Amino acid sequence: MANHTFPRELRLLTPEHFKNVFNEPVRAASPHLTLLAKANTLGHPRLGLTVPKKALKRAVWRNRIKRLTRESFRHKQHELPAIDIVVIAKAGIGQLSNAEISHLLDKLWRTLSRRCNG
């Protein structure tokens, strides 16, 4: 049975980790989210989140997007290649329902996997 946790090892924690991904990334984008990815040598994917105040003014709204993204990643981590991913939220994502955000993330994870493996 697969372990569906989100431990510290699966997170991008330092500014250097984020900068590495921003340098020549593979992109998967929609009008509401942009996913940037870069291969790593760790053997598992890692996730970093950026939800700017400009996109969502209230902390509660930003936290909702982060929570949904982490949950989606937690379930899809075993299907993803060994890549570092930064998820960037854009204005308008707060208007989507939880189900719509989950569906959008599933689609973007698949796109990213295809682009990083192929």
PDB file of N, CA and C in Angstrom, residues 14-83:
ATOM      1  N   THR A  14      13.792  25.865   1.046  1.00  0.00           N
ATOM      2  CA  THR A  14      14.693  27.009   1.052  1.00  0.00           C
ATOM      3  C   THR A  14      14.560  27.845  -0.222  1.00  0.00           C
ATOM      4  N   PRO A  15      14.948  29.102  -0.156  1.00  0.00           N
ATOM      5  CA  PRO A  15      14.923  29.932  -1.372  1.00  0.00           C
ATOM      6  C   PRO A  15      15.762  29.344  -2.506  1.00  0.00           C
ATOM      7  N   GLU A  16      16.852  28.652  -2.171  1.00  0.00           N
ATOM      8  CA  GLU A  16      17.699  28.030  -3.207  1.00  0.00           C
ATOM      9  C   GLU A  16      16.927  26.954  -3.961  1.00  0.00           C
ATOM     10  N   HIS A  17      16.109  26.185  -3.255  1.00  0.00           N
ATOM     11  CA  HIS A  17      15.293  25.158  -3.915  1.00  0.00           C
ATOM     12  C   HIS A  17      14.332  25.802  -4.909  1.00  0.00           C
ATOM     13  N   PHE A  18      13.700  26.893  -4.494  1.00  0.00           N
ATOM     14  CA  PHE A  18      12.756  27.594  -5.367  1.00  0.00           C
ATOM     15  C   PHE A  18      13.486  28.204  -6.558  1.00  0.00           C
ATOM     16  N   LYS A  19      14.633  28.848  -6.314  1.00  0.00           N
ATOM     17  CA  LYS A  19      15.400  29.473  -7.398  1.00  0.00           C
ATOM     18  C   LYS A  19      15.820  28.447  -8.439  1.00  0.00           C
ATOM     19  N   ASN A  20      16.191  27.266  -8.001  1.00  0.00           N
ATOM     20  CA  ASN A  20      16.582  26.201  -8.917  1.00  0.00           C
ATOM     21  C   ASN A  20      15.432  25.858  -9.869  1.00  0.00           C
ATOM     22  N   VAL A  21      14.215  25.800  -9.356  1.00  0.00           N
ATOM     23  CA  VAL A  21      13.051  25.479 -10.195  1.00  0.00           C
ATOM     24  C   VAL A  21      12.741  26.628 -11.151  1.00  0.00           C
ATOM     25  N   PHE A  22      12.888  27.868 -10.695  1.00  0.00           N
ATOM     26  CA  PHE A  22      12.589  29.017 -11.546  1.00  0.00           C
ATOM     27  C   PHE A  22      13.596  29.172 -12.687  1.00  0.00           C
ATOM     28  N   ASN A  23      14.747  28.518 -12.578  1.00  0.00           N
ATOM     29  CA  ASN A  23      15.773  28.581 -13.611  1.00  0.00           C
ATOM     30  C   ASN A  23      15.513  27.501 -14.665  1.00  0.00           C
ATOM     31  N   GLU A  24      14.986  27.884 -15.819  1.00  0.00           N
ATOM     32  CA  GLU A  24      14.673  26.998 -16.948  1.00  0.00           C
ATOM     33  C   GLU A  24      13.721  25.851 -16.568  1.00  0.00           C
ATOM     34  N   PRO A  25      12.498  26.162 -16.160  1.00  0.00           N
ATOM     35  CA  PRO A  25      11.562  25.106 -15.762  1.00  0.00           C
ATOM     36  C   PRO A  25      10.767  24.532 -16.939  1.00  0.00           C
ATOM     37  N   VAL A  26      10.140  23.401 -16.688  1.00  0.00           N
ATOM     38  CA  VAL A  26       9.106  22.850 -17.561  1.00  0.00           C
ATOM     39  C   VAL A  26       7.798  23.408 -17.025  1.00  0.00           C
ATOM     40  N   ARG A  27       6.929  23.912 -17.920  1.00  0.00           N
ATOM     41  CA  ARG A  27       5.709  24.589 -17.467  1.00  0.00           C
ATOM     42  C   ARG A  27       4.460  23.786 -17.812  1.00  0.00           C
ATOM     43  N   ALA A  28       3.476  23.899 -16.934  1.00  0.00           N
ATOM     44  CA  ALA A  28       2.111  23.438 -17.201  1.00  0.00           C
ATOM     45  C   ALA A  28       1.231  24.543 -16.626  1.00  0.00           C
ATOM     46  N   ALA A  29       0.377  25.128 -17.463  1.00  0.00           N
ATOM     47  CA  ALA A  29      -0.360  26.307 -17.005  1.00  0.00           C
ATOM     48  C   ALA A  29      -1.828  26.251 -17.386  1.00  0.00           C
ATOM     49  N   SER A  30      -2.605  26.986 -16.619  1.00  0.00           N
ATOM     50  CA  SER A  30      -4.016  27.207 -16.895  1.00  0.00           C
ATOM     51  C   SER A  30      -4.268  28.675 -16.556  1.00  0.00           C
ATOM     52  N   PRO A  31      -5.472  29.182 -16.805  1.00  0.00           N
ATOM     53  CA  PRO A  31      -5.737  30.572 -16.432  1.00  0.00           C
ATOM     54  C   PRO A  31      -5.657  30.843 -14.921  1.00  0.00           C
ATOM     55  N   HIS A  32      -5.751  29.793 -14.099  1.00  0.00           N
ATOM     56  CA  HIS A  32      -5.793  29.969 -12.648  1.00  0.00           C
ATOM     57  C   HIS A  32      -4.533  29.524 -11.922  1.00  0.00           C
ATOM     58  N   LEU A  33      -3.778  28.604 -12.520  1.00  0.00           N
ATOM     59  CA  LEU A  33      -2.579  28.062 -11.877  1.00  0.00           C
ATOM     60  C   LEU A  33      -1.453  27.898 -12.886  1.00  0.00           C
ATOM     61  N   THR A  34      -0.234  28.068 -12.419  1.00  0.00           N
ATOM     62  CA  THR A  34       0.947  27.738 -13.215  1.00  0.00           C
ATOM     63  C   THR A  34       1.784  26.772 -12.392  1.00  0.00           C
ATOM     64  N   LEU A  35       2.206  25.680 -13.019  1.00  0.00           N
ATOM     65  CA  LEU A  35       3.098  24.731 -12.371  1.00  0.00           C
ATOM     66  C   LEU A  35       4.428  24.772 -13.099  1.00  0.00           C
ATOM     67  N   LEU A  36       5.498  24.975 -12.344  1.00  0.00           N
ATOM     68  CA  LEU A  36       6.853  24.965 -12.879  1.00  0.00           C
ATOM     69  C   LEU A  36       7.567  23.761 -12.284  1.00  0.00           C
ATOM     70  N   ALA A  37       8.328  23.052 -13.107  1.00  0.00           N
ATOM     71  CA  ALA A  37       8.992  21.855 -12.605  1.00  0.00           C
ATOM     72  C   ALA A  37      10.398  21.736 -13.170  1.00  0.00           C
ATOM     73  N   LYS A  38      11.243  21.084 -12.399  1.00  0.00           N
ATOM     74  CA  LYS A  38      12.602  20.801 -12.824  1.00  0.00           C
ATOM     75  C   LYS A  38      13.019  19.474 -12.192  1.00  0.00           C
ATOM     76  N   ALA A  39      13.738  18.665 -12.950  1.00  0.00           N
ATOM     77  CA  ALA A  39      14.156  17.349 -12.469  1.00  0.00           C
ATOM     78  C   ALA A  39      15.053  17.480 -11.233  1.00  0.00           C
ATOM     79  N   ASN A  40      14.929  16.513 -10.345  1.00  0.00           N
ATOM     80  CA  ASN A  40      15.824  16.449  -9.189  1.00  0.00           C
ATOM     81  C   ASN A  40      16.462  15.062  -9.134  1.00  0.00           C
ATOM     82  N   THR A  41      17.421  14.882  -8.265  1.00  0.00           N
ATOM     83  CA  THR A  41      18.135  13.601  -8.169  1.00  0.00           C
ATOM     84  C   THR A  41      17.756  12.836  -6.910  1.00  0.00           C
ATOM     85  N   LEU A  42      16.647  13.191  -6.296  1.00  0.00           N
ATOM     86  CA  LEU A  42      16.264  12.606  -5.012  1.00  0.00           C
ATOM     87  C   LEU A  42      15.473  11.314  -5.138  1.00  0.00           C
ATOM     88  N   GLY A  43      14.889  11.076  -6.303  1.00  0.00           N
ATOM     89  CA  GLY A  43      14.102   9.866  -6.481  1.00  0.00           C
ATOM     90  C   GLY A  43      12.631  10.030  -6.120  1.00  0.00           C
ATOM     91  N   HIS A  44      12.224  11.238  -5.738  1.00  0.00           N
ATOM     92  CA  HIS A  44      10.817  11.499  -5.423  1.00  0.00           C
ATOM     93  C   HIS A  44      10.509  12.961  -5.732  1.00  0.00           C
ATOM     94  N   PRO A  45       9.236  13.279  -5.967  1.00  0.00           N
ATOM     95  CA  PRO A  45       8.878  14.674  -6.250  1.00  0.00           C
ATOM     96  C   PRO A  45       8.834  15.512  -4.969  1.00  0.00           C
ATOM     97  N   ARG A  46       9.017  16.828  -5.127  1.00  0.00           N
ATOM     98  CA  ARG A  46       8.885  17.767  -4.019  1.00  0.00           C
ATOM     99  C   ARG A  46       7.990  18.909  -4.480  1.00  0.00           C
ATOM    100  N   LEU A  47       7.296  19.524  -3.524  1.00  0.00           N
ATOM    101  CA  LEU A  47       6.317  20.566  -3.832  1.00  0.00           C
ATOM    102  C   LEU A  47       6.631  21.857  -3.097  1.00  0.00           C
ATOM    103  N   GLY A  48       6.502  22.971  -3.815  1.00  0.00           N
ATOM    104  CA  GLY A  48       6.600  24.303  -3.228  1.00  0.00           C
ATOM    105  C   GLY A  48       5.382  25.099  -3.668  1.00  0.00           C
ATOM    106  N   LEU A  49       4.859  25.938  -2.803  1.00  0.00           N
ATOM    107  CA  LEU A  49       3.650  26.700  -3.104  1.00  0.00           C
ATOM    108  C   LEU A  49       3.902  28.196  -3.004  1.00  0.00           C
ATOM    109  N   THR A  50       3.346  28.935  -3.968  1.00  0.00           N
ATOM    110  CA  THR A  50       3.341  30.392  -3.883  1.00  0.00           C
ATOM    111  C   THR A  50       1.931  30.861  -4.197  1.00  0.00           C
ATOM    112  N   VAL A  51       1.302  31.457  -3.203  1.00  0.00           N
ATOM    113  CA  VAL A  51      -0.050  32.002  -3.364  1.00  0.00           C
ATOM    114  C   VAL A  51       0.022  33.456  -2.939  1.00  0.00           C
ATOM    115  N   PRO A  52       0.223  34.355  -3.913  1.00  0.00           N
ATOM    116  CA  PRO A  52       0.441  35.765  -3.570  1.00  0.00           C
ATOM    117  C   PRO A  52      -0.799  36.481  -3.063  1.00  0.00           C
ATOM    118  N   LYS A  53      -0.572  37.477  -2.230  1.00  0.00           N
ATOM    119  CA  LYS A  53      -1.664  38.310  -1.728  1.00  0.00           C
ATOM    120  C   LYS A  53      -2.367  39.040  -2.858  1.00  0.00           C
ATOM    121  N   LYS A  54      -1.642  39.297  -3.922  1.00  0.00           N
ATOM    122  CA  LYS A  54      -2.220  39.984  -5.065  1.00  0.00           C
ATOM    123  C   LYS A  54      -3.323  39.132  -5.705  1.00  0.00           C
ATOM    124  N   ALA A  55      -3.150  37.817  -5.682  1.00  0.00           N
ATOM    125  CA  ALA A  55      -4.143  36.913  -6.265  1.00  0.00           C
ATOM    126  C   ALA A  55      -5.323  36.691  -5.308  1.00  0.00           C
ATOM    127  N   LEU A  56      -5.022  36.516  -4.028  1.00  0.00           N
ATOM    128  CA  LEU A  56      -6.048  36.255  -3.013  1.00  0.00           C
ATOM    129  C   LEU A  56      -5.730  37.100  -1.780  1.00  0.00           C
ATOM    130  N   LYS A  57      -6.573  38.055  -1.492  1.00  0.00           N
ATOM    131  CA  LYS A  57      -6.291  39.034  -0.441  1.00  0.00           C
ATOM    132  C   LYS A  57      -6.279  38.445   0.972  1.00  0.00           C
ATOM    133  N   ARG A  58      -7.214  37.574   1.259  1.00  0.00           N
ATOM    134  CA  ARG A  58      -7.361  37.075   2.634  1.00  0.00           C
ATOM    135  C   ARG A  58      -6.565  35.795   2.868  1.00  0.00           C
ATOM    136  N   ALA A  59      -5.980  35.696   4.044  1.00  0.00           N
ATOM    137  CA  ALA A  59      -5.176  34.526   4.400  1.00  0.00           C
ATOM    138  C   ALA A  59      -6.007  33.246   4.327  1.00  0.00           C
ATOM    139  N   VAL A  60      -7.247  33.316   4.719  1.00  0.00           N
ATOM    140  CA  VAL A  60      -8.141  32.158   4.680  1.00  0.00           C
ATOM    141  C   VAL A  60      -8.281  31.635   3.247  1.00  0.00           C
ATOM    142  N   TRP A  61      -8.381  32.542   2.299  1.00  0.00           N
ATOM    143  CA  TRP A  61      -8.512  32.152   0.886  1.00  0.00           C
ATOM    144  C   TRP A  61      -7.207  31.549   0.375  1.00  0.00           C
ATOM    145  N   ARG A  62      -6.079  32.128   0.745  1.00  0.00           N
ATOM    146  CA  ARG A  62      -4.776  31.591   0.335  1.00  0.00           C
ATOM    147  C   ARG A  62      -4.548  30.212   0.942  1.00  0.00           C
ATOM    148  N   ASN A  63      -4.900  30.071   2.219  1.00  0.00           N
ATOM    149  CA  ASN A  63      -4.716  28.791   2.900  1.00  0.00           C
ATOM    150  C   ASN A  63      -5.568  27.689   2.283  1.00  0.00           C
ATOM    151  N   ARG A  64      -6.760  28.023   1.818  1.00  0.00           N
ATOM    152  CA  ARG A  64      -7.630  27.041   1.158  1.00  0.00           C
ATOM    153  C   ARG A  64      -6.953  26.491  -0.090  1.00  0.00           C
ATOM    154  N   ILE A  65      -6.376  27.362  -0.898  1.00  0.00           N
ATOM    155  CA  ILE A  65      -5.704  26.934  -2.124  1.00  0.00           C
ATOM    156  C   ILE A  65      -4.498  26.064  -1.780  1.00  0.00           C
ATOM    157  N   LYS A  66      -3.726  26.468  -0.782  1.00  0.00           N
ATOM    158  CA  LYS A  66      -2.562  25.677  -0.374  1.00  0.00           C
ATOM    159  C   LYS A  66      -2.973  24.310   0.147  1.00  0.00           C
ATOM    160  N   ARG A  67      -4.026  24.279   0.935  1.00  0.00           N
ATOM    161  CA  ARG A  67      -4.511  23.011   1.493  1.00  0.00           C
ATOM    162  C   ARG A  67      -4.960  22.057   0.378  1.00  0.00           C
ATOM    163  N   LEU A  68      -5.729  22.573  -0.578  1.00  0.00           N
ATOM    164  CA  LEU A  68      -6.209  21.746  -1.685  1.00  0.00           C
ATOM    165  C   LEU A  68      -5.053  21.253  -2.560  1.00  0.00           C
ATOM    166  N   THR A  69      -4.071  22.109  -2.787  1.00  0.00           N
ATOM    167  CA  THR A  69      -2.922  21.731  -3.605  1.00  0.00           C
ATOM    168  C   THR A  69      -2.096  20.653  -2.916  1.00  0.00           C
ATOM    169  N   ARG A  70      -1.839  20.824  -1.619  1.00  0.00           N
ATOM    170  CA  ARG A  70      -1.090  19.806  -0.868  1.00  0.00           C
ATOM    171  C   ARG A  70      -1.814  18.473  -0.870  1.00  0.00           C
ATOM    172  N   GLU A  71      -3.120  18.506  -0.693  1.00  0.00           N
ATOM    173  CA  GLU A  71      -3.911  17.280  -0.672  1.00  0.00           C
ATOM    174  C   GLU A  71      -3.858  16.571  -2.023  1.00  0.00           C
ATOM    175  N   SER A  72      -3.988  17.318  -3.097  1.00  0.00           N
ATOM    176  CA  SER A  72      -3.915  16.741  -4.432  1.00  0.00           C
ATOM    177  C   SER A  72      -2.533  16.136  -4.679  1.00  0.00           C
ATOM    178  N   PHE A  73      -1.482  16.857  -4.298  1.00  0.00           N
ATOM    179  CA  PHE A  73      -0.116  16.357  -4.459  1.00  0.00           C
ATOM    180  C   PHE A  73       0.098  15.088  -3.640  1.00  0.00           C
ATOM    181  N   ARG A  74      -0.434  15.073  -2.443  1.00  0.00           N
ATOM    182  CA  ARG A  74      -0.286  13.917  -1.555  1.00  0.00           C
ATOM    183  C   ARG A  74      -0.815  12.643  -2.208  1.00  0.00           C
ATOM    184  N   HIS A  75      -1.943  12.774  -2.913  1.00  0.00           N
ATOM    185  CA  HIS A  75      -2.545  11.616  -3.567  1.00  0.00           C
ATOM    186  C   HIS A  75      -1.858  11.250  -4.875  1.00  0.00           C
ATOM    187  N   LYS A  76      -1.238  12.216  -5.551  1.00  0.00           N
ATOM    188  CA  LYS A  76      -0.622  11.977  -6.863  1.00  0.00           C
ATOM    189  C   LYS A  76       0.889  11.779  -6.817  1.00  0.00           C
ATOM    190  N   GLN A  77       1.515  11.932  -5.657  1.00  0.00           N
ATOM    191  CA  GLN A  77       2.972  11.907  -5.560  1.00  0.00           C
ATOM    192  C   GLN A  77       3.606  10.630  -6.110  1.00  0.00           C
ATOM    193  N   HIS A  78       2.916   9.502  -6.014  1.00  0.00           N
ATOM    194  CA  HIS A  78       3.493   8.235  -6.469  1.00  0.00           C
ATOM    195  C   HIS A  78       3.414   8.082  -7.983  1.00  0.00           C
ATOM    196  N   GLU A  79       2.634   8.924  -8.637  1.00  0.00           N
ATOM    197  CA  GLU A  79       2.517   8.884 -10.090  1.00  0.00           C
ATOM    198  C   GLU A  79       3.445   9.892 -10.756  1.00  0.00           C
ATOM    199  N   LEU A  80       4.039  10.789  -9.976  1.00  0.00           N
ATOM    200  CA  LEU A  80       4.894  11.837 -10.521  1.00  0.00           C
ATOM    201  C   LEU A  80       6.348  11.391 -10.588  1.00  0.00           C
ATOM    202  N   PRO A  81       7.084  11.874 -11.599  1.00  0.00           N
ATOM    203  CA  PRO A  81       8.519  11.568 -11.656  1.00  0.00           C
ATOM    204  C   PRO A  81       9.282  12.344 -10.584  1.00  0.00           C
ATOM    205  N   ALA A  82      10.593  12.134 -10.504  1.00  0.00           N
ATOM    206  CA  ALA A  82      11.439  12.821  -9.526  1.00  0.00           C
ATOM    207  C   ALA A  82      11.686  14.254  -9.998  1.00  0.00           C
ATOM    208  N   ILE A  83      10.776  15.152  -9.625  1.00  0.00           N
ATOM    209  CA  ILE A  83      10.866  16.554 -10.031  1.00  0.00           C
ATOM    210  C   ILE A  83      10.546  17.456  -8.848  1.00  0.00           C
TER     211      ILE A  83
END
